[in-house]
XYZ file of N, CA and C in Angstrom:
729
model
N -52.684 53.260 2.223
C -53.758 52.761 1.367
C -53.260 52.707 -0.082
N -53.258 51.773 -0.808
C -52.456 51.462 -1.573
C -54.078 51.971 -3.246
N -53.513 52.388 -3.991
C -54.330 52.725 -5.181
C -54.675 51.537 -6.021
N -55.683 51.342 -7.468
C -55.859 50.419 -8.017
C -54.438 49.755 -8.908
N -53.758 51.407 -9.165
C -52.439 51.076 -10.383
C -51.447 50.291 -9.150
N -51.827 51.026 -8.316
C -50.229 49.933 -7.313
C -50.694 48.587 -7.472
N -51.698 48.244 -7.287
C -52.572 47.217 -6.904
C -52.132 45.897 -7.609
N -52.124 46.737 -9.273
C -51.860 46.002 -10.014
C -50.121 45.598 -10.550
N -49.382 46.429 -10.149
C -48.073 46.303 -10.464
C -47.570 45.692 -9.446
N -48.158 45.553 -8.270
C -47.420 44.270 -7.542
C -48.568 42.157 -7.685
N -49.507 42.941 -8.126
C -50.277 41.298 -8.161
C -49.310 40.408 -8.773
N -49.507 39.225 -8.130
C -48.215 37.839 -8.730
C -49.514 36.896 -9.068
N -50.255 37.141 -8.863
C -51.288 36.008 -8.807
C -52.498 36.553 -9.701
N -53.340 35.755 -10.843
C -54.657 36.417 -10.977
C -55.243 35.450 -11.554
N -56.764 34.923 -11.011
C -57.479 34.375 -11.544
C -58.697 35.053 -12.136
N -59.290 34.912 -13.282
C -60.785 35.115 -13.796
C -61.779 34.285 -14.415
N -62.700 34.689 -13.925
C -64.012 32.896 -14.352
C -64.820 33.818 -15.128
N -65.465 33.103 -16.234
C -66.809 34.028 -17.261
C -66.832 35.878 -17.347
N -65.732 35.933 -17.695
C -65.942 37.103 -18.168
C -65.308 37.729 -19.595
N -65.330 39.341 -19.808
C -65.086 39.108 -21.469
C -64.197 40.117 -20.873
N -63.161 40.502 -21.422
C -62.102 41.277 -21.613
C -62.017 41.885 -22.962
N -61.973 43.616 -22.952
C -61.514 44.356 -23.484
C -60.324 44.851 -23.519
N -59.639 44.486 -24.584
C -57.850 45.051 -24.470
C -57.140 45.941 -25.571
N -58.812 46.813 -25.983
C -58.170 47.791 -26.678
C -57.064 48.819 -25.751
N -57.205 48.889 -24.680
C -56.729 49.952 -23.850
C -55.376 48.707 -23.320
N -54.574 49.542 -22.862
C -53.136 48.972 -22.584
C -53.277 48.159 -21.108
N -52.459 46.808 -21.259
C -52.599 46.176 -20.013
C -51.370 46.485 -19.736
N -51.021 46.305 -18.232
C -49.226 46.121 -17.803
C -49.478 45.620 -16.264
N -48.696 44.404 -16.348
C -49.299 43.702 -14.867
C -47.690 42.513 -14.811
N -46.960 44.254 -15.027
C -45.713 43.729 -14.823
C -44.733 42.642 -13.895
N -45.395 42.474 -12.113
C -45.618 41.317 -11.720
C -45.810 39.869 -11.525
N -46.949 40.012 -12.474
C -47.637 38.932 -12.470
C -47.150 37.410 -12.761
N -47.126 36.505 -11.973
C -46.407 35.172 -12.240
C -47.424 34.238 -12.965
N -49.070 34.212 -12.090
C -49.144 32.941 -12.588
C -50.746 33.409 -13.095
N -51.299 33.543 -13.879
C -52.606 33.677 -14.597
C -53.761 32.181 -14.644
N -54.957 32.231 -14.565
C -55.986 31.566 -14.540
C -57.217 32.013 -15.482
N -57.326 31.711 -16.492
C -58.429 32.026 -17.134
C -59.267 30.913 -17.932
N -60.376 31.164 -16.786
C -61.706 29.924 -17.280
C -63.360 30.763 -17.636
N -63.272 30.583 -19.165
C -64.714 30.572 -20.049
C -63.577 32.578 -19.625
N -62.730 32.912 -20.363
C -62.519 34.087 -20.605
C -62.898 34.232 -21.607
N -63.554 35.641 -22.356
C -63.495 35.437 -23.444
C -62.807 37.412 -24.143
N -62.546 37.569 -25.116
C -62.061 38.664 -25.323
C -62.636 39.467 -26.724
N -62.704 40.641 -25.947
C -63.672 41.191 -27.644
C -63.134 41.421 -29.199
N -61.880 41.414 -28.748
C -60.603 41.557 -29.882
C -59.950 40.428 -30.086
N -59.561 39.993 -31.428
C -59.173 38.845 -32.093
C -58.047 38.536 -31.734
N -57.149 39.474 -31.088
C -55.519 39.770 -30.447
C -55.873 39.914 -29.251
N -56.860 39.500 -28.335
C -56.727 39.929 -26.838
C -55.905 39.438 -26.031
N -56.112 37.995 -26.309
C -54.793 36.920 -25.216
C -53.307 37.292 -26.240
N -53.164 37.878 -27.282
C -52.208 37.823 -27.177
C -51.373 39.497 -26.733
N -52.631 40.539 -26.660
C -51.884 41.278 -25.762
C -51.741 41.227 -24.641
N -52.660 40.657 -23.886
C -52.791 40.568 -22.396
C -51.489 39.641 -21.919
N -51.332 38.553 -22.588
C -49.882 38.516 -22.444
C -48.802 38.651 -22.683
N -48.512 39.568 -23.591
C -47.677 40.708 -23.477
C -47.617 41.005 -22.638
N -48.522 42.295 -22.109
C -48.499 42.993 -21.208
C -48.154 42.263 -19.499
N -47.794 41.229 -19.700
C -47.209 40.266 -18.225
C -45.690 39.641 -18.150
N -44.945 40.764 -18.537
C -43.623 40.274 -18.804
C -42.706 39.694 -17.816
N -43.445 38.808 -16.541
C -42.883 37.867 -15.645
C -43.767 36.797 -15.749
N -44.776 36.695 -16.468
C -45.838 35.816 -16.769
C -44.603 34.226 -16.552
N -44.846 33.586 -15.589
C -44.689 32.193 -15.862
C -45.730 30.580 -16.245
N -46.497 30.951 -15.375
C -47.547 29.665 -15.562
C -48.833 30.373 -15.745
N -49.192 29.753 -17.376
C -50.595 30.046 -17.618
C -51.488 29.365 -17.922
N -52.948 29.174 -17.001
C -53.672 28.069 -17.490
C -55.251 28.695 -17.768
N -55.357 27.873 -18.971
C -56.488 28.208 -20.109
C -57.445 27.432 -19.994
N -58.560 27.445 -19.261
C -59.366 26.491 -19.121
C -60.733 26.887 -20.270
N -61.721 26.002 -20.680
C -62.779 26.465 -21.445
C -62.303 27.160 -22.127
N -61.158 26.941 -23.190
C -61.115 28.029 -24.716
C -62.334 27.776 -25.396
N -62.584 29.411 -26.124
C -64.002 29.064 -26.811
C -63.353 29.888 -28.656
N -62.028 30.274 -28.643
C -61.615 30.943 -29.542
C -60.037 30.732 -29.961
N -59.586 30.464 -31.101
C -57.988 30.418 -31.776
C -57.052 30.850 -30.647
N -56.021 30.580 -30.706
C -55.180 30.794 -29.218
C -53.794 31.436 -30.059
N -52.816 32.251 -29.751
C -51.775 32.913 -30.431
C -50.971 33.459 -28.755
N -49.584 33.636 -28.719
C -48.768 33.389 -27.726
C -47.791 33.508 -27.607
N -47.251 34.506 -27.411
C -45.502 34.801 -27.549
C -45.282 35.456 -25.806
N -44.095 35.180 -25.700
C -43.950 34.893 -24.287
C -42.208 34.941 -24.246
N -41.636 35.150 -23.845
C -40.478 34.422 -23.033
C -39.793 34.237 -21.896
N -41.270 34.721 -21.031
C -41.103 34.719 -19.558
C -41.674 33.136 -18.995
N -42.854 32.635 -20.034
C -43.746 31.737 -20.109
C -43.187 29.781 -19.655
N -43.050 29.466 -18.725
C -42.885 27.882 -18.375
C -43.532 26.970 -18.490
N -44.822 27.287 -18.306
C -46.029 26.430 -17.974
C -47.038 26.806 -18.820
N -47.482 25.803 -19.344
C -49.053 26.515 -20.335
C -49.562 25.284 -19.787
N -50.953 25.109 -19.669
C -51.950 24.521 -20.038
C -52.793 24.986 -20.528
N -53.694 24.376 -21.409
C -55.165 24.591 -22.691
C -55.993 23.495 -22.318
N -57.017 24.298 -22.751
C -58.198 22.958 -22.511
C -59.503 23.820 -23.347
N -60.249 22.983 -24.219
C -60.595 24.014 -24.830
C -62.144 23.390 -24.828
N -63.204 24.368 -24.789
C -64.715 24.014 -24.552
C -65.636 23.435 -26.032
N -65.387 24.163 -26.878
C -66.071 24.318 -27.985
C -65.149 24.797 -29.054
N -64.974 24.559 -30.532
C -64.945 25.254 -31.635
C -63.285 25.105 -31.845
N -62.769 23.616 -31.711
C -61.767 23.621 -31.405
C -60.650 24.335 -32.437
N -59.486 24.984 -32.362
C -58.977 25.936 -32.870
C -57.407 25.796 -33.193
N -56.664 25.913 -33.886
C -55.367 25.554 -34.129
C -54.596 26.709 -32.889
N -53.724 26.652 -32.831
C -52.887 27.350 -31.898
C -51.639 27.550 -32.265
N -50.652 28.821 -31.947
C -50.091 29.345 -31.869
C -49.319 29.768 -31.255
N -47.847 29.118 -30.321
C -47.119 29.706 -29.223
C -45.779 29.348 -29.715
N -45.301 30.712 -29.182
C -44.096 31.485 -29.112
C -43.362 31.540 -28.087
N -42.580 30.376 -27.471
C -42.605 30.244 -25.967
C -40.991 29.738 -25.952
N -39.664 30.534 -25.933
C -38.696 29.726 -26.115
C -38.378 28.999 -24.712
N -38.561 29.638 -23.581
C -38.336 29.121 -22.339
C -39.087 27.960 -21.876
N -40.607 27.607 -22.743
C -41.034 26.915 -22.435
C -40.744 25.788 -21.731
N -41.334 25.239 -20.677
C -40.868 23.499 -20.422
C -41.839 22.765 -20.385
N -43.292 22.817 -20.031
C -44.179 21.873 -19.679
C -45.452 22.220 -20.138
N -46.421 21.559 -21.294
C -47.121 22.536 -21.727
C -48.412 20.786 -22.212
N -49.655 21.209 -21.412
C -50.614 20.468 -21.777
C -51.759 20.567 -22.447
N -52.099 19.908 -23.149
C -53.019 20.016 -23.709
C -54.724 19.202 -24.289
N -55.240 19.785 -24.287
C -56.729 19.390 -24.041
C -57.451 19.582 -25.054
N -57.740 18.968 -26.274
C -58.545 19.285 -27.481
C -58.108 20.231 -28.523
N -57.105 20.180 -29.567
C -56.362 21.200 -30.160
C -56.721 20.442 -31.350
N -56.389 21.203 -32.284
C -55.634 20.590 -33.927
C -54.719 20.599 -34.119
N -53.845 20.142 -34.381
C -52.543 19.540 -35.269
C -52.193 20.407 -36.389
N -53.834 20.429 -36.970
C -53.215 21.148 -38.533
C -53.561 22.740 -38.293
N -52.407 23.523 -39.307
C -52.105 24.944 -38.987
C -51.802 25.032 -37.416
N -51.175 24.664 -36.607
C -50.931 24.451 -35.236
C -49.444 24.716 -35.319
N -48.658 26.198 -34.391
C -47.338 26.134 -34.796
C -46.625 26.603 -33.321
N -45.904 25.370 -33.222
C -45.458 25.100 -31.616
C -43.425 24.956 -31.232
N -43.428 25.543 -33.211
C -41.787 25.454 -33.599
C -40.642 26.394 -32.565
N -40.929 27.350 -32.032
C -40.034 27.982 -31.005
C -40.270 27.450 -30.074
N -40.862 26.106 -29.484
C -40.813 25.680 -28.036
C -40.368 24.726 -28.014
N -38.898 24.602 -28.537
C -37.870 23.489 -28.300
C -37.258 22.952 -26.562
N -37.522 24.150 -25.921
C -37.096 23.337 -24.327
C -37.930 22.437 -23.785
N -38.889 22.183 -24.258
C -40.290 21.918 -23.608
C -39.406 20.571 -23.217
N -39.838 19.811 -22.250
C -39.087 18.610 -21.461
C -41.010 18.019 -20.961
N -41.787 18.759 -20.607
C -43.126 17.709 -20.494
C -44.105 18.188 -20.626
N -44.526 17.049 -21.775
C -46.161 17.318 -22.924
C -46.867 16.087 -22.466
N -48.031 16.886 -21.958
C -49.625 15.694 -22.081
C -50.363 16.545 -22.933
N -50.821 15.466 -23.974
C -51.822 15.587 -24.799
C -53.001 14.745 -24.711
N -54.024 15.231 -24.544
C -55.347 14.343 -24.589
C -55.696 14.674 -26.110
N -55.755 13.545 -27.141
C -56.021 13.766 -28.125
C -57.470 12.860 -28.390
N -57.848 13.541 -29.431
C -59.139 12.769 -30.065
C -59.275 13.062 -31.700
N -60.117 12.296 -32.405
C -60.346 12.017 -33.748
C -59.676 13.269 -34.630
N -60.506 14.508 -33.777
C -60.187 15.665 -34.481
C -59.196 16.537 -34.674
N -57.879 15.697 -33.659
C -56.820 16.539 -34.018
C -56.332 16.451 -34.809
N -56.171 15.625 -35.746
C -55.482 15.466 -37.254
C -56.259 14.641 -37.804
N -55.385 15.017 -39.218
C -56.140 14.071 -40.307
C -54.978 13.110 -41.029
N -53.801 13.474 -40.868
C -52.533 12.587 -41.269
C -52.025 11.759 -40.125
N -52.349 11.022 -39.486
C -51.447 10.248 -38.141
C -50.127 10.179 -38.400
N -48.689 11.182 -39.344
C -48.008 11.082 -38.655
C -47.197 12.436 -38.005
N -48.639 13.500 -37.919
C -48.391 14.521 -37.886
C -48.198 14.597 -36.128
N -48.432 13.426 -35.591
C -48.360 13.343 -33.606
C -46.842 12.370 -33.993
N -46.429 12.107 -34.956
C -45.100 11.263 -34.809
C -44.256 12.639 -34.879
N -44.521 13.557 -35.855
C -43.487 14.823 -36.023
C -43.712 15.314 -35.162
N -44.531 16.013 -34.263
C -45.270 16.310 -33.183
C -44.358 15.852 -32.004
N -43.959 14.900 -31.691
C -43.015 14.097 -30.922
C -42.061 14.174 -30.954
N -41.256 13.864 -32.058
C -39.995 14.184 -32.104
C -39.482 15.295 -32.377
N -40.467 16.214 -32.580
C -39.459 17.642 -32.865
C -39.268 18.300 -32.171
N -39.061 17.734 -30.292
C -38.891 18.588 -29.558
C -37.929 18.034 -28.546
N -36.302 18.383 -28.992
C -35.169 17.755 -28.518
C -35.265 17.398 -27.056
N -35.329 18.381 -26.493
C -35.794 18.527 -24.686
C -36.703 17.436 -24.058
N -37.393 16.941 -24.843
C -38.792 16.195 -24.490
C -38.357 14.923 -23.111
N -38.347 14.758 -22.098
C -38.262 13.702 -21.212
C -39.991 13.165 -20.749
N -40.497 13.689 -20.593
C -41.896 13.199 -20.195
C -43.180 13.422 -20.976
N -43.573 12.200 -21.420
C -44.603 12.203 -22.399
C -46.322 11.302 -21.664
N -47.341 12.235 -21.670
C -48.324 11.624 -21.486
C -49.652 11.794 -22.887
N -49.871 10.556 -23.083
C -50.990 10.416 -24.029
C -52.045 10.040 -23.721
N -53.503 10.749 -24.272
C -54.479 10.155 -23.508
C -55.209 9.928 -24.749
N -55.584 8.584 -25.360
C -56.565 8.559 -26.995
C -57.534 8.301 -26.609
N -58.248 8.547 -25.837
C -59.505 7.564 -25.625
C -60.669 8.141 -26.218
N -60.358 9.225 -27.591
C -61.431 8.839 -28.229
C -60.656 8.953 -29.907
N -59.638 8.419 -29.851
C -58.680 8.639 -31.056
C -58.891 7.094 -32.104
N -59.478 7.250 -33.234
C -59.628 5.796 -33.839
C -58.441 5.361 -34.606
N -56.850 5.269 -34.265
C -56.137 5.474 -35.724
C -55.685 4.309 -34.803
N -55.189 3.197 -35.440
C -54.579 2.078 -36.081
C -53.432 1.862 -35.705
N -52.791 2.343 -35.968
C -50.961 2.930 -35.643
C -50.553 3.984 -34.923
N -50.158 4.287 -33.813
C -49.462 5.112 -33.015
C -47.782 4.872 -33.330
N -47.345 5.991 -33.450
C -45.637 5.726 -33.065
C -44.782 6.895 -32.545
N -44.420 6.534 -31.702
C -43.832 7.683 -30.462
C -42.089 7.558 -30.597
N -41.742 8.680 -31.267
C -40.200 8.382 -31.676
C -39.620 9.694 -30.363
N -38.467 9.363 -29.796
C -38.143 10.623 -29.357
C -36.318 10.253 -28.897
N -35.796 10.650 -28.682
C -34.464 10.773 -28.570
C -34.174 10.675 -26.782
N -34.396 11.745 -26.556
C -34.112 11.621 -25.166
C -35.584 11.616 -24.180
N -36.613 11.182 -24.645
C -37.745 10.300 -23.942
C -37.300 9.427 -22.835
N -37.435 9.954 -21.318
C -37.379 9.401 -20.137
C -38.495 8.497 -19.872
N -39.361 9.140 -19.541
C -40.598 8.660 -18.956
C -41.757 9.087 -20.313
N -43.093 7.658 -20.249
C -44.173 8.091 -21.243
C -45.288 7.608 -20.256
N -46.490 7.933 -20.765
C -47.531 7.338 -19.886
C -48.579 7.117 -20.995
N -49.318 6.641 -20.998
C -49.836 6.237 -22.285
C -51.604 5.561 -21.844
N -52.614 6.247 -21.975
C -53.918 6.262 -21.474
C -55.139 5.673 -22.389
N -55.512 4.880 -22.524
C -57.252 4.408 -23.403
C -56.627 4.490 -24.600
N -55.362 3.888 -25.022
C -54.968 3.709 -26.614
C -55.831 2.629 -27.297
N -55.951 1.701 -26.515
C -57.292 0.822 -27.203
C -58.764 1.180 -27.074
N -59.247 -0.089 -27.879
C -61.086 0.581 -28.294
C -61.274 -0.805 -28.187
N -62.867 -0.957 -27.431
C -63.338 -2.202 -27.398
C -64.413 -2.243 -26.472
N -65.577 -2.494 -27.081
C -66.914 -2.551 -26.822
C -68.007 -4.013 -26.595
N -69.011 -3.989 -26.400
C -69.634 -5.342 -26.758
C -69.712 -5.819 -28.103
N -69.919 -4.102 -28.572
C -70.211 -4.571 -30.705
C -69.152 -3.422 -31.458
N -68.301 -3.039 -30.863
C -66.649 -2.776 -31.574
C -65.799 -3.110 -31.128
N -64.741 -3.637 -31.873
C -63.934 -4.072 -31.574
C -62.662 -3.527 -32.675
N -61.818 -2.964 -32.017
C -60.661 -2.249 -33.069
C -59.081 -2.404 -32.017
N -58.447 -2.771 -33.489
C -56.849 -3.195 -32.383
C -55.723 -1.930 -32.794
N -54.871 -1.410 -32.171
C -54.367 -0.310 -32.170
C -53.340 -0.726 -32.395
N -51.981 -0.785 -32.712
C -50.825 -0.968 -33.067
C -49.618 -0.062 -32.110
N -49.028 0.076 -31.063
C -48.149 1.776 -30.893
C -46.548 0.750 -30.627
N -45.729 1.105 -31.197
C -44.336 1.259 -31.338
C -43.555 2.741 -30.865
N -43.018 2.182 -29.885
C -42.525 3.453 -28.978
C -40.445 3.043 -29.741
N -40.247 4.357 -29.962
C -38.229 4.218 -30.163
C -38.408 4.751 -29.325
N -37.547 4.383 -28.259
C -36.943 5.670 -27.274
C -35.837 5.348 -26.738
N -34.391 5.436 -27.396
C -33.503 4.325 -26.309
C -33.072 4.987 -24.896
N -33.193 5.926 -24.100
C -33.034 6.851 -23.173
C -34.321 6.298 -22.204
N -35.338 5.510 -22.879
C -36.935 5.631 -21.851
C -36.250 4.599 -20.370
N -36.993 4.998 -19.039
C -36.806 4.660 -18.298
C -37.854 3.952 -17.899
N -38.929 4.908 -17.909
C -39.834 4.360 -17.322
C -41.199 4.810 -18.206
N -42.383 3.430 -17.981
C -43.344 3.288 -19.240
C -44.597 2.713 -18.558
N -45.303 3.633 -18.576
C -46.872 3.148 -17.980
C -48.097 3.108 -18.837
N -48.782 2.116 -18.670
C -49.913 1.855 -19.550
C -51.339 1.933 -18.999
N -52.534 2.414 -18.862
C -53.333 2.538 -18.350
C -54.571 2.519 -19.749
N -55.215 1.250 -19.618
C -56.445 1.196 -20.383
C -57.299 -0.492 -20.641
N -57.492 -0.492 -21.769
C -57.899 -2.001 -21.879
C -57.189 -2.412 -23.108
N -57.351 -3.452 -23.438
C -55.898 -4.768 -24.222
C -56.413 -4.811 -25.329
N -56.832 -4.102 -25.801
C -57.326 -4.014 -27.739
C -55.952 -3.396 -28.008
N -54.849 -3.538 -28.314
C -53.463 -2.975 -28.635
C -52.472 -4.013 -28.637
N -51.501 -3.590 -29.224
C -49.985 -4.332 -29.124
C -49.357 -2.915 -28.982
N -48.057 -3.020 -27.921
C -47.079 -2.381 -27.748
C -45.786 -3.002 -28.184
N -44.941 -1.871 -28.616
C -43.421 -2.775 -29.027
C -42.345 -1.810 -28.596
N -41.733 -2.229 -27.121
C -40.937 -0.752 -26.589
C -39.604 -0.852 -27.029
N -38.613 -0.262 -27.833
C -37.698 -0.611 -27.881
C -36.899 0.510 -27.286
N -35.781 0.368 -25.931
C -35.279 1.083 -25.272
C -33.886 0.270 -24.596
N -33.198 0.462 -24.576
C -32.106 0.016 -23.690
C -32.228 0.315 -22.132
N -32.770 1.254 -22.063
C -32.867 1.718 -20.639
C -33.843 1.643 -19.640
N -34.968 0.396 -20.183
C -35.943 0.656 -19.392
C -35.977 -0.443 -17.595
N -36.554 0.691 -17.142
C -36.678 0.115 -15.614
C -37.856 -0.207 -15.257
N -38.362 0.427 -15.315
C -39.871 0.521 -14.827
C -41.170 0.483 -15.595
N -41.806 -0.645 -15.754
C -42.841 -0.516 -16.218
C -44.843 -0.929 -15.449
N -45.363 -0.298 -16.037
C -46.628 -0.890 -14.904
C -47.818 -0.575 -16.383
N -48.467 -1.906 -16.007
C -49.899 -1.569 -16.925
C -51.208 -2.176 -16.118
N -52.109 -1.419 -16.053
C -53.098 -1.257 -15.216
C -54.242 -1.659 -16.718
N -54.861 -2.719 -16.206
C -55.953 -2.921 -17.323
C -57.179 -2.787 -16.958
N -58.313 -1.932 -17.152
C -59.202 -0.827 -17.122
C -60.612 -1.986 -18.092
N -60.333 -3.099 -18.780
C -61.563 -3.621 -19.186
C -62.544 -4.445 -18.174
N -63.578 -4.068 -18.757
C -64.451 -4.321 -17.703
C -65.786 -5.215 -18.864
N -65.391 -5.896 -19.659
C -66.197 -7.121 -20.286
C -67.493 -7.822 -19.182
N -68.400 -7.899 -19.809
C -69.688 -8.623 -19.368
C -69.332 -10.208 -18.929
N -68.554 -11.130 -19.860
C -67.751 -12.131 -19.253
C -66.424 -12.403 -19.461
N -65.720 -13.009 -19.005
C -64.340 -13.532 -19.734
C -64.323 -14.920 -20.140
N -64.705 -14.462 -21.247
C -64.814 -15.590 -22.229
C -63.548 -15.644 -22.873
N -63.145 -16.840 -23.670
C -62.250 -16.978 -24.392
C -61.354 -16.254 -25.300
N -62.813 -15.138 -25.954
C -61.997 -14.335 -26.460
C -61.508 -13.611 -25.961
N -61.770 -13.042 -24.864
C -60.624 -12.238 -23.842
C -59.497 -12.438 -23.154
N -59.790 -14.111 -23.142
C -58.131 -14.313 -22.523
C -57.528 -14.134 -23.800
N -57.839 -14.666 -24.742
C -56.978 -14.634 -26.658
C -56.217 -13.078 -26.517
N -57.075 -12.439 -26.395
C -56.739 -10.778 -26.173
C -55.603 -10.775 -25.382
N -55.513 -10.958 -24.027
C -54.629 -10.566 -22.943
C -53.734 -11.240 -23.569
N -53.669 -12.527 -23.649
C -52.175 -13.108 -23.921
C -51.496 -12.723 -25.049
N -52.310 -12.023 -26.115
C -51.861 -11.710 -27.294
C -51.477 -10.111 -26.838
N -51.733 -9.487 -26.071
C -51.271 -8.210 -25.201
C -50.442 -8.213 -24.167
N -50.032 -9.430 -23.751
C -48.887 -9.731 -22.361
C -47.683 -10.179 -23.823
């Protein structure tokens, strides 16, 4: 019959839904690979970042419903995902091993993601509120040598100009970069450098111009998602000015 402390020094696995965590008292869940925490919340301003501490095999951690600032040092850490409910919050990770890390409603500004140079694949679902400088998702992009797989999702992002610079950028995927309504109508601009890109997918509706410049590309697919009351003239004007 195994005790609660064994219990816990062999768990590899742990999920928790709506609850609050106290971490004045010491965690150690030395084990542990892969963590789940949805609508967690913690009574101490440092809780997630002792609790992971205290998981020094911690590989994949996913953050569902953040309701509070996020902070993160790790170097057991591969996998992050965030997704955040309310009160959206700048963030903080310390992740050199990092590789694949997504994200769901963040800020940009005070946001410091500088020790996670391995990272090789970022989805960002961004919207209005992650920045206030648009070319703070261009530095954002390129400052992460490793980067091969890039997914963007704007579909509620109003900026004008997108530009996706990256060096060794394999694959991008690129989601609702345009805007276009019965009574708005706004055209998006995105210029991708990537001479390494292979492969380039587009998924949304044709309020945009793309301009890929790559030597290497193979594969491309764009899936168009508008769904206009008629196709009238001005919509073919659109497509062909988007083909």
């Amino acid at each position: 019959m195994y005790s609660w402390i064994e219990v816990l020094l062999y768990l590899t696995i742990l999920e928790l839904e709506g609850s609050d965590l106290d971490t004045s008292y010491s965690i150690r869940l030395p084990a542990l690979k892969t963590l789940l925490l949805d609508r967690v919340g913690f009574k101490q301003n440092d809780g997630m970042f002792k609790f992971v501490l205290g998981c020094p095999s911690l590989e994949k951690l996913m953050v569902l419903n953040l309701v509070h600032q996020l902070r993160l040092q790790s170097t057991s850490l591969k996998f992050i995902q965030l997704g955040y409910r309310a009160n959206i919050e700048p963030i903080q990770i310390e992740a050199i091993n990092l590789e694949s890390l997504i994200l769901n409603g963040f800020i940009f500004e005070n946001s410091n993601l500088s020790a996670c140079k391995a990272i090789k694949n970022l989805s960002i679902v961004l919207a209005e509120y992650n920045f206030e400088d648009p070319s703070s998702l261009e530095d954002l992009i390129s400052y992460f040598p490793h980067l091969e797989n890039l997914t963007l999702d704007c579909d509620e992002l109003t900026l004008e100009n997108i530009k996706i610079s990256n060096q060794q950028l394999r694959s991008l995927d690129l989601e609702n970069c345009g805007y276009y309504s019965e009574t708005d109508y706004r055209m998006v601009n995105v210029t991708v450098l990537a001479p390494k890109l292979t492969s380039f997918c587009y998924k949304g509706n044709i309020s945009l111009t793309i301009v890929v410049e790559s030597s290497d590309l193979l594969n491309g697919e764009l899936v168009i998602l508008d769904r206009p009351k008629k196709y009238d003239a001005n919509w073919f004007t659109r497509m062909m000015n988007f083909l």
